[in-house]
XYZ file of C-alpha atoms in Angstrom:
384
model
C 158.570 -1.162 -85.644
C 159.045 -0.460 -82.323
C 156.828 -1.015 -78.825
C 156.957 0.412 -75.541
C 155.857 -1.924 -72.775
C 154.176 0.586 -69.904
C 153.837 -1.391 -66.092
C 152.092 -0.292 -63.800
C 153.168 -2.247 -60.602
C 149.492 0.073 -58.831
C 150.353 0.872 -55.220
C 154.355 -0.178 -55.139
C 155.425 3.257 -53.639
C 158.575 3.184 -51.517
C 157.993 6.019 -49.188
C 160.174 9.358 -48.758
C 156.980 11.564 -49.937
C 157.926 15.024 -48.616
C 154.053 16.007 -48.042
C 153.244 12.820 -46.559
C 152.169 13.817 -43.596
C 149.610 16.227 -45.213
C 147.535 13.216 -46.658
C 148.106 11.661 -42.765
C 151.049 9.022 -44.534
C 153.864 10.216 -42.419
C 156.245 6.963 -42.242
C 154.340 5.295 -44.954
C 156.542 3.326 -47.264
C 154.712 0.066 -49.280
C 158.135 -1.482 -50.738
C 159.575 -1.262 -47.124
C 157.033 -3.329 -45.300
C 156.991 -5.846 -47.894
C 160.710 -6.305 -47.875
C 161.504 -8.840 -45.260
C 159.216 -10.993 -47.927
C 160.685 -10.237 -51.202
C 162.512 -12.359 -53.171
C 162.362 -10.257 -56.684
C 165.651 -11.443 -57.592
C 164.849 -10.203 -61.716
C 163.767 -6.478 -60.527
C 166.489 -6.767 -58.646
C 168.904 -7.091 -61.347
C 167.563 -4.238 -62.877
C 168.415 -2.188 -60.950
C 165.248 -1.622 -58.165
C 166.731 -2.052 -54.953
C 169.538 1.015 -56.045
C 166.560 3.668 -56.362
C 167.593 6.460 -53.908
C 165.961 6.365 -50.485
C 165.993 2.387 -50.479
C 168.587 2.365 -47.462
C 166.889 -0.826 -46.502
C 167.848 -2.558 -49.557
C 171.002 -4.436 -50.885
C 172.221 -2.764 -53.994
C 172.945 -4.554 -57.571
C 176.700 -3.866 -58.344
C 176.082 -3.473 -62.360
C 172.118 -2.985 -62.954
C 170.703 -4.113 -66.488
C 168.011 -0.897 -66.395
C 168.324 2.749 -65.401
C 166.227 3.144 -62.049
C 164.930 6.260 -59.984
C 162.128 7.273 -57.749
C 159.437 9.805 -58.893
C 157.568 12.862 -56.875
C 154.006 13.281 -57.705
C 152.543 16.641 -58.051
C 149.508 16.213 -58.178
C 147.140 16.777 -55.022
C 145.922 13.200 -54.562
C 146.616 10.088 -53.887
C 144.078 7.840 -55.749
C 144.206 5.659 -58.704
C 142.857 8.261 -61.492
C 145.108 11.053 -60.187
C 148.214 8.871 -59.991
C 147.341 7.750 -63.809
C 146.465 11.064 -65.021
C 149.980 12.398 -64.100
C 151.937 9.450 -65.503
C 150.181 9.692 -68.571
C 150.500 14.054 -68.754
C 148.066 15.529 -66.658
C 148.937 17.067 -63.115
C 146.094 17.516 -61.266
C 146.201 20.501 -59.116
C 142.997 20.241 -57.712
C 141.978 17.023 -56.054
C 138.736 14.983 -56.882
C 135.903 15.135 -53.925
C 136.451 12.813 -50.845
C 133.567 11.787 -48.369
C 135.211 10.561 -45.381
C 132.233 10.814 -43.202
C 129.815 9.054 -46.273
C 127.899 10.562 -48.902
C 125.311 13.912 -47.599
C 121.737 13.451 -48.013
C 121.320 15.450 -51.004
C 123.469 12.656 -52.768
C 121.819 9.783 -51.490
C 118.381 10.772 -52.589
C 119.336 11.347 -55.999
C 120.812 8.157 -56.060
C 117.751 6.140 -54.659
C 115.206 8.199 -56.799
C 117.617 7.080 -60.371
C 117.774 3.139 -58.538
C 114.365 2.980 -57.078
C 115.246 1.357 -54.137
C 113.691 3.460 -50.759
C 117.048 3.474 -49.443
C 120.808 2.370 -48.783
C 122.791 0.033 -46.793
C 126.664 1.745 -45.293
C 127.161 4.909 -46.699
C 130.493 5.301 -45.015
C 134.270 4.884 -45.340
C 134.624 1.125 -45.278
C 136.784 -1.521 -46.011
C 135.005 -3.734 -49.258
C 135.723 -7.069 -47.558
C 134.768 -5.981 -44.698
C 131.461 -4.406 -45.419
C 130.333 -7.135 -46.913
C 130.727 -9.196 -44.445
C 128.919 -7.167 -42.104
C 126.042 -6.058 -44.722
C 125.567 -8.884 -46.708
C 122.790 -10.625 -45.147
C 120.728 -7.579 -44.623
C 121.656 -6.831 -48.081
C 119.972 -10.239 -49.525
C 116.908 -9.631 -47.216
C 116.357 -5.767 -48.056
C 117.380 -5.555 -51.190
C 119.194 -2.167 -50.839
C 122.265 -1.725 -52.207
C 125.533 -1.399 -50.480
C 127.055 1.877 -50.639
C 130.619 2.600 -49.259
C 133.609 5.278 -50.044
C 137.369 5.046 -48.759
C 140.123 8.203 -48.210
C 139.786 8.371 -51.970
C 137.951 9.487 -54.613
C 135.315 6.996 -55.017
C 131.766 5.482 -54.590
C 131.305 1.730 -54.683
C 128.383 -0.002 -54.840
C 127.983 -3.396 -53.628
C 125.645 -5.859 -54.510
C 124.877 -9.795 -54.723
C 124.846 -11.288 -58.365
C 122.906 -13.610 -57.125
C 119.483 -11.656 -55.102
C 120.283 -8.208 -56.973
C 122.070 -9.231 -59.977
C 124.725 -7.939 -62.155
C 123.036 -5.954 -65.005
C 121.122 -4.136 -62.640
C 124.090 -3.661 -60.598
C 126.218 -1.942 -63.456
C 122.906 0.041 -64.407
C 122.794 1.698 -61.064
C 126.583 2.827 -61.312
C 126.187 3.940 -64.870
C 123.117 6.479 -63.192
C 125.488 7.162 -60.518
C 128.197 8.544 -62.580
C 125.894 10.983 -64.174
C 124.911 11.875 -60.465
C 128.354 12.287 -59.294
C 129.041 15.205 -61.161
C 130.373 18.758 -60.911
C 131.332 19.883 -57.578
C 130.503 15.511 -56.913
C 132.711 14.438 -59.504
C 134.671 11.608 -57.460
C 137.200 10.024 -59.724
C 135.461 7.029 -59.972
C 132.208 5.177 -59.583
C 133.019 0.903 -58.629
C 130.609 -2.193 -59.021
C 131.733 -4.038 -56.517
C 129.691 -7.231 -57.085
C 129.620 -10.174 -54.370
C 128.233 -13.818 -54.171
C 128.696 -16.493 -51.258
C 129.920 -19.587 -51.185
C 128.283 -22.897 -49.609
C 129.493 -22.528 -46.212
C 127.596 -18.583 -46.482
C 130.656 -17.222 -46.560
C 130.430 -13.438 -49.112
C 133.305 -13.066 -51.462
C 133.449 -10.664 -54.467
C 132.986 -11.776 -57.895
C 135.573 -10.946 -60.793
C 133.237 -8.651 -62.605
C 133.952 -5.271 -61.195
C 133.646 -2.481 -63.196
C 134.844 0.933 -62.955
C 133.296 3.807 -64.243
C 135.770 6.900 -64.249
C 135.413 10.629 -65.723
C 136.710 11.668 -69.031
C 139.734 12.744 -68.848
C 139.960 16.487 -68.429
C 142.136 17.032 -71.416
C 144.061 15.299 -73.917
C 146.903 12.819 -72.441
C 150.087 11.414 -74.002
C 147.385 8.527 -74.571
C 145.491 11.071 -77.368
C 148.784 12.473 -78.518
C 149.964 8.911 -80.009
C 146.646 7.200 -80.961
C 146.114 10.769 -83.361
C 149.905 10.335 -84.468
C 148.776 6.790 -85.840
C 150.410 4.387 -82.799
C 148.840 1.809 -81.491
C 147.414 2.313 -77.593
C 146.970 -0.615 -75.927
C 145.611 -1.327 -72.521
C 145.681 -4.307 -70.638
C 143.153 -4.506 -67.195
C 141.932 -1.471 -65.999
C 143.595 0.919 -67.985
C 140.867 1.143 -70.451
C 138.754 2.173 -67.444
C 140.618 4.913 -66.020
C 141.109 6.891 -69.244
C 137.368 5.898 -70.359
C 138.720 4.664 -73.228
C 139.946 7.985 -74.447
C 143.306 8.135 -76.544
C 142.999 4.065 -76.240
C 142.836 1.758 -79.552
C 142.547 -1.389 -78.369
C 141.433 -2.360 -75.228
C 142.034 -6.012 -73.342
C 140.321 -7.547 -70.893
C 141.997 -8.715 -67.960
C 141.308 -9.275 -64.555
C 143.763 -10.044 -62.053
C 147.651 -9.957 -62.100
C 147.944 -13.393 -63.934
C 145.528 -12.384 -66.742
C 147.002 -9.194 -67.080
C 150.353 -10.768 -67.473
C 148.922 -13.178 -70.177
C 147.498 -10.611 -72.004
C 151.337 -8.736 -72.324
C 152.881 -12.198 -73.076
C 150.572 -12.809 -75.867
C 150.007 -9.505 -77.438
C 151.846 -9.637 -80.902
C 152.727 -5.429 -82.228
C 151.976 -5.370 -85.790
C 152.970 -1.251 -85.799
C 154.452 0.770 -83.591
C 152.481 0.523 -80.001
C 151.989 1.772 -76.818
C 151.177 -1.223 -74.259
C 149.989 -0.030 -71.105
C 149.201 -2.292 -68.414
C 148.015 -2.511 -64.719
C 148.819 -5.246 -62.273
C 145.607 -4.561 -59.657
C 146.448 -6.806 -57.586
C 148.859 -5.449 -55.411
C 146.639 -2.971 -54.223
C 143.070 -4.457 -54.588
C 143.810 -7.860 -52.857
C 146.837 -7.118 -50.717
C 147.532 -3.209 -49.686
C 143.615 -2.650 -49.086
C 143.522 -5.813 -47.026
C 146.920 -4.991 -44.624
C 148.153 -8.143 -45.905
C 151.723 -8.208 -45.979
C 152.927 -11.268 -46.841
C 150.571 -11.788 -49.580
C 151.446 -8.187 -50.800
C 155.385 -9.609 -51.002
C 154.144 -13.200 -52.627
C 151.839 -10.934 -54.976
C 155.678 -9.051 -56.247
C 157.641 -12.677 -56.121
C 154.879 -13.905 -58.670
C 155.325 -10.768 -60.910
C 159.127 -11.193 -60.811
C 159.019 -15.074 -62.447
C 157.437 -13.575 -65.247
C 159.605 -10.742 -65.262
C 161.909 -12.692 -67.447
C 159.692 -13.849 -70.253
C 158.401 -10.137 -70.662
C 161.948 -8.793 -71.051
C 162.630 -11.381 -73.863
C 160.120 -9.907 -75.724
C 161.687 -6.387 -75.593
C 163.438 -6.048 -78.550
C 166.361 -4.078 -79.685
C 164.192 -1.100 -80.683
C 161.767 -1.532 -77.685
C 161.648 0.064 -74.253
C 159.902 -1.585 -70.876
C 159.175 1.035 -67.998
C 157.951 -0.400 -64.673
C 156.863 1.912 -62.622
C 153.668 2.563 -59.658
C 150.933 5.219 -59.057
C 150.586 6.167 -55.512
C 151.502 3.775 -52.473
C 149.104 1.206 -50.150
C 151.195 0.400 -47.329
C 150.175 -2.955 -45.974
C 151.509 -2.450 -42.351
C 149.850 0.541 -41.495
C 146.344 0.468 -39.034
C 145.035 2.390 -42.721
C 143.176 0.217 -45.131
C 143.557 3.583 -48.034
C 146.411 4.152 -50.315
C 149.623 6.101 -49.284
C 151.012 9.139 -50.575
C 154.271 7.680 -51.368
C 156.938 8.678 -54.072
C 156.991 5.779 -56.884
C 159.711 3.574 -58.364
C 160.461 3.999 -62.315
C 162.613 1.282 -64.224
C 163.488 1.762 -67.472
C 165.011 -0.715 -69.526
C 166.368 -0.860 -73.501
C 168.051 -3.726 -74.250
C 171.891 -3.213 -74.681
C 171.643 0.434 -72.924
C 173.575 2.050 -70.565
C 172.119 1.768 -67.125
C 171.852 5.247 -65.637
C 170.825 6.303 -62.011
C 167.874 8.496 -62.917
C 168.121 9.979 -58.849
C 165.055 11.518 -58.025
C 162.694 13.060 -60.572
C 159.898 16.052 -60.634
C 156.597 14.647 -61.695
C 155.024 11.374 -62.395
C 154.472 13.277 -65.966
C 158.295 12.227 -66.527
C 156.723 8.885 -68.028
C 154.969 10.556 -70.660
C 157.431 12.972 -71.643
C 159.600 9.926 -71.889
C 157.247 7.752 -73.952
C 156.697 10.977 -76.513
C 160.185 11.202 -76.798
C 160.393 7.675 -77.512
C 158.052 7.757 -80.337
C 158.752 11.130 -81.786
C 155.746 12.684 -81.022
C 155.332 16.224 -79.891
C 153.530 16.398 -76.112
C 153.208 19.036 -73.619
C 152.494 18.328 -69.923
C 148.816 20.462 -68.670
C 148.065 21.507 -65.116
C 144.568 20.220 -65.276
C 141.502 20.539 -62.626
C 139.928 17.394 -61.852
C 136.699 17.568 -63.847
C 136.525 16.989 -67.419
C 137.073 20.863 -69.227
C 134.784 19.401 -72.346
């Protein structure tokens, strides 16, 4: 029985992206303006800080893992393209952005399907932020907050406590039938809020994302079909929609996320695929460095504990899905190449140099388990 143990560390790019100044990242590089603040001495006996381009780094003489950096293909830099690629799909053509806020068209569909008479935002916004400013008029309206980013996305934003929760995940269930076709964004967000006694609005842990199907079968489909175990851990389950996915568990946040790998006991050969949102949700988005660098100290002390449960047959890949640099005026993710570390206890570390394709992870994880997968050049809504 063997497992392989899939990290995603989401938004720990490290720069170098040739096209980066095509997305407006030119200079962008996440693992660089966090550095001055890391103290990741476990990744950094694996082998991290000797990825190619990390000139800012102090290299491990002997590394325990083989290590490279990755080029996405795809044409995007959001969550559901960077996990489509790593798990087989390239996207060639990007999901729908609304930089300037959703057209009128949109938002009458969407307050027809709510029945509220209107909206509060409808523009590119940070979610903190927003909140802060909307809140109030929020609670006294009772319109909903809607807000996009640079990516691929509609959020809605709403108090648990005036507008509630159920109805809050009912309007973004209507909204992803709305958002289709040519409005497809890659994902609708709940983005549910509350306020503590001093008035002050935080968010709640009970987003929910609500993402397309997958526009054709991933590596995902290719083992769950083959009889192996898919596992996701956090917001995996969301991404994919479920699809290709056998057991899903609930996490939310970096340290439950972590639990839920520590705990999880294989009983057949598996496929544990995991996200650590934290990085990006409560540290790039927010231009907080330090807490971005204290966020990758915290994963590193577990580090340990989740290589001693790799076992001899086992493999544990820790790798990243587009960048969110902390330091830049930008509050959006980064197109940024990605770090991969691959580690098999009592192999020989390699220097993987730099590799074609975020796909490489899921041609690697087929090979792994035996089963036959070929990489598609997909279009960003669903083909079935």
């Amino acid at each position: 029985m063997k497992t392989c143990y899939l990290i995603i560390l989401d938004s720990l790019g490290i720069g170098g992206a040739a096209d980066a100044a095509a997305f407006g990242d030119e200079g962008s590089n996440t693992y660089k303006a966090i550095y001055p603040y890391v103290k990741a001495d476990c990744l950094h006996s694996l082998g991290f800080d000797n990825i190619d381009g990390l000139d800012f780094a102090t290299p491990v003489r002997e590394p325990l893992a083989s290590y490279g950096r990755i080029v996405e293909r795809s044409k995007g830099k959001d969550t559901t393209t960077g996990h489509y690629e790593i798990a087989g799909l390239i996207v060639r053509s990007p999901h729908p952005v609304y930089p300037y806020g959703f057209p009128a068209d949109i938002i009458e569909k969407l307050c027809k399907a709510w029945n509220v008479r209107g909206v509060l935002g409808n523009k590119a916004a940070s979610g903190t932020e927003i909140i802060k400013e909307l809140g109030r008029k929020h609670e006294k309206t009772g319109l909903p907050i809607v807000y996009t980013s640079a990516d691929s996305v509609l959020q809605v934003a709403a108090s648990v406590d005036t507008f509630g929760l159920d109805r809050l995940y009912d309007c973004c269930e209507k909204a992803r039938k709305i958002m289709s076709g040519k409005d497809s964004v890659g994902r609708i967000i709940a983005r549910p809020f509350s306020k503590d006694n001093d008035g002050n609005y935080y968010r709640t842990p009970d987003r929910r994302d609500y993402a397309l199907m997958p526009p054709a079968k991933t590596v995902l489909n290719a083992l769950s079909e083959s009889g192996i175990e898919v596992v996701s851990v956090g917001k995996i389950s969301d991404i994919f929609c479920g699809y290709g996915i056998t057991k899903a568990i609930s996490a939310h946040g970096n340290k439950e996320v972590g639990d839920g790998i520590l705990n999880y006991k294989p009983e057949r050969d598996s496929l544990l695929f995991a996200n650590f949102v934290d990085f990006d949700m409560l540290y790039g988005h927010r231009n907080d460095v330090k807490g971005y660098a204290n966020c990758l100290n915290a994963f590193d002390r577990i580090l340990p504990d989740i290589l001693n449960k790799i076992g001899g047959d086992d493999m544990l890949i820790i790798t990243a899905d587009h960048g969110c640099d902390p330091s830049t005026p930008s509050t959006d993710h980064s197109r940024e190449n990605v770090p991969v570390i691959v580690y098999r206890k009592g192999a020989e570390a390699k220097d993987l140099g730099t590799i074609e394709g975020f796909y490489y992870i899921a041609e690697l994880i087929a090979d792994f388990f035996g089963v036959p997968y070929r990489v598609k050049e997909v279009d960003a809504a669903p083909e079935f």
